[in-house]
XYZ file of C-alpha atoms in Angstrom:
168
model
C -4.987 -1.128 22.798
C -7.026 -0.967 19.606
C -5.902 -3.345 16.868
C -8.741 -2.811 14.392
C -6.758 -0.577 12.024
C -3.869 -3.050 12.064
C -6.278 -5.870 11.202
C -7.794 -3.720 8.439
C -4.381 -2.892 7.005
C -3.327 -6.540 7.081
C -6.602 -7.433 5.340
C -5.866 -4.854 2.638
C -2.303 -6.142 2.254
C -3.650 -9.672 1.794
C -5.360 -8.403 -1.351
C -1.982 -7.431 -2.797
C -0.713 -10.963 -2.161
C -3.852 -12.351 -3.792
C -3.208 -10.171 -6.840
C 0.481 -11.057 -7.076
C -0.312 -14.767 -7.087
C -2.832 -14.253 -9.913
C -0.782 -12.208 -12.386
C 2.421 -13.206 -14.145
C 5.774 -11.455 -13.780
C 5.562 -9.783 -17.205
C 2.208 -8.230 -16.306
C 3.648 -7.099 -12.971
C 6.352 -5.000 -14.637
C 4.404 -3.873 -17.724
C 4.592 -0.058 -17.883
C 2.975 0.566 -21.269
C -0.330 2.041 -20.047
C -0.645 5.813 -20.256
C -0.977 8.478 -19.213
C 1.555 7.769 -16.429
C 3.264 4.606 -17.750
C 3.593 3.077 -14.312
C 3.433 -0.637 -13.612
C 1.598 -2.762 -11.086
C 5.019 -3.300 -9.539
C 5.699 0.412 -9.179
C 2.396 0.917 -7.346
C 3.045 -2.054 -5.059
C 6.566 -0.776 -4.374
C 5.229 2.676 -3.565
C 2.659 1.406 -1.067
C 5.172 -0.905 0.615
C 7.754 1.907 0.792
C 5.136 4.096 2.479
C 4.433 1.384 5.066
C 8.110 0.591 5.625
C 8.820 4.275 6.193
C 6.170 4.360 8.910
C 7.315 1.114 10.520
C 11.025 1.984 10.405
C 10.295 5.278 12.126
C 8.118 3.671 14.803
C 10.718 0.991 15.517
C 13.478 3.606 15.825
C 11.374 6.084 17.840
C 11.804 8.735 15.139
C 9.459 11.199 13.533
C 7.785 9.689 10.464
C 9.277 11.565 7.510
C 7.317 10.408 4.477
C 9.759 12.194 2.157
C 12.518 9.764 3.193
C 11.114 6.547 1.728
C 13.537 3.859 0.556
C 12.037 3.359 -2.934
C 13.355 -0.208 -3.276
C 13.170 -0.806 -7.039
C 13.741 -4.545 -6.513
C 10.150 -4.744 -5.315
C 8.850 -3.017 -8.449
C 10.636 -5.549 -10.669
C 10.183 -8.823 -8.749
C 6.711 -9.877 -7.635
C 8.126 -12.666 -5.447
C 10.188 -10.111 -3.521
C 7.019 -8.024 -3.168
C 5.115 -10.995 -1.716
C 7.913 -11.543 0.820
C 7.866 -7.855 1.729
C 4.091 -7.876 2.238
C 4.452 -10.770 4.694
C 7.275 -9.009 6.528
C 5.225 -5.822 6.850
C 2.166 -7.714 8.112
C 4.321 -9.318 10.816
C 5.902 -5.987 11.767
C 2.442 -4.459 12.157
C 1.728 -7.045 14.859
C 4.601 -5.605 16.915
C 3.031 -2.160 17.282
C 2.291 -1.717 20.972
C 0.870 1.755 21.606
C -1.359 2.622 18.693
C -2.680 5.716 20.484
C 0.810 7.295 20.716
C 1.156 10.723 19.122
C 3.868 11.011 16.474
C 5.068 13.793 14.234
C 4.510 12.986 10.560
C 6.569 15.049 8.133
C 5.522 15.381 4.516
C 5.730 17.808 1.633
C 2.176 18.861 0.883
C 3.210 21.070 -2.018
C 4.854 24.009 -0.271
C 7.752 22.242 1.446
C 8.088 19.923 4.398
C 5.712 20.359 7.295
C 5.204 18.361 10.489
C 1.740 17.303 11.575
C 0.798 15.486 14.786
C -0.954 12.168 14.231
C -1.655 9.140 16.334
C -0.107 5.918 15.066
C -3.659 4.754 14.490
C -4.411 7.716 12.202
C -1.228 7.365 10.078
C -1.983 3.649 9.676
C -5.533 4.514 8.615
C -4.053 6.927 6.062
C -1.683 4.180 4.882
C -4.644 1.826 4.428
C -6.575 4.387 2.354
C -3.416 5.196 0.409
C -2.939 1.510 -0.423
C -6.557 1.152 -1.589
C -6.114 4.265 -3.751
C -3.125 2.634 -5.462
C -5.097 -0.577 -5.893
C -7.553 1.480 -7.958
C -4.673 2.604 -10.188
C -3.522 -0.999 -10.468
C -7.065 -2.019 -11.455
C -7.009 0.591 -14.223
C -3.674 -0.707 -15.522
C -4.875 -4.317 -15.504
C -8.121 -3.344 -17.229
C -6.196 -1.562 -19.983
C -3.962 -4.627 -20.379
C -7.080 -6.839 -20.501
C -5.839 -8.917 -17.567
C -8.522 -10.569 -15.466
C -8.193 -11.243 -11.753
C -10.640 -12.139 -9.022
C -10.330 -10.241 -5.759
C -13.553 -9.033 -4.182
C -13.538 -5.252 -3.755
C -9.995 -4.734 -5.024
C -9.397 -1.016 -5.666
C -12.692 0.101 -4.172
C -12.991 2.039 -0.949
C -15.054 -0.135 1.411
C -17.586 2.713 1.735
C -18.341 2.705 -2.015
C -21.926 1.456 -2.379
C -21.931 -2.037 -3.859
C -24.316 -1.124 -6.729
C -21.762 1.491 -7.846
C -18.920 -1.056 -7.965
C -18.268 -2.571 -11.352
C -16.807 -6.001 -11.888
C -17.298 -7.352 -8.386
């Protein structure tokens, strides 16, 4: 059984915990930055909802329907709840047994729901990239709010050449 993607995803999730311990609650919920007026909390909630959707489906032996996420707004408003949820998700990831299993992932790619066969490993890799993508949006929000934080590589894809990375 390969665990490398699980370790990578847990490593990425640790960065969200690092961020949440560095920013205050008002910054977490601040939604004044355009053009989308989303908050750090809304991006964290979105990524955790995505992961919970995957994990709930795996644990219940269901197809993974990404259009049926919980969208728990408590997480977008309370950074302490988000930290707890990150820890819960990291622990649940450790319970995945057969990462090579094929699952049907359902999503709406713009023309309605479609099902696509993935391995658990590949949907977790997508979840990791998806999380990093949202970290980049969070970095933009924090930059606009002039909030400093120190997390090496936060919001950058690991394949981005280091000389091209700013602020790390």
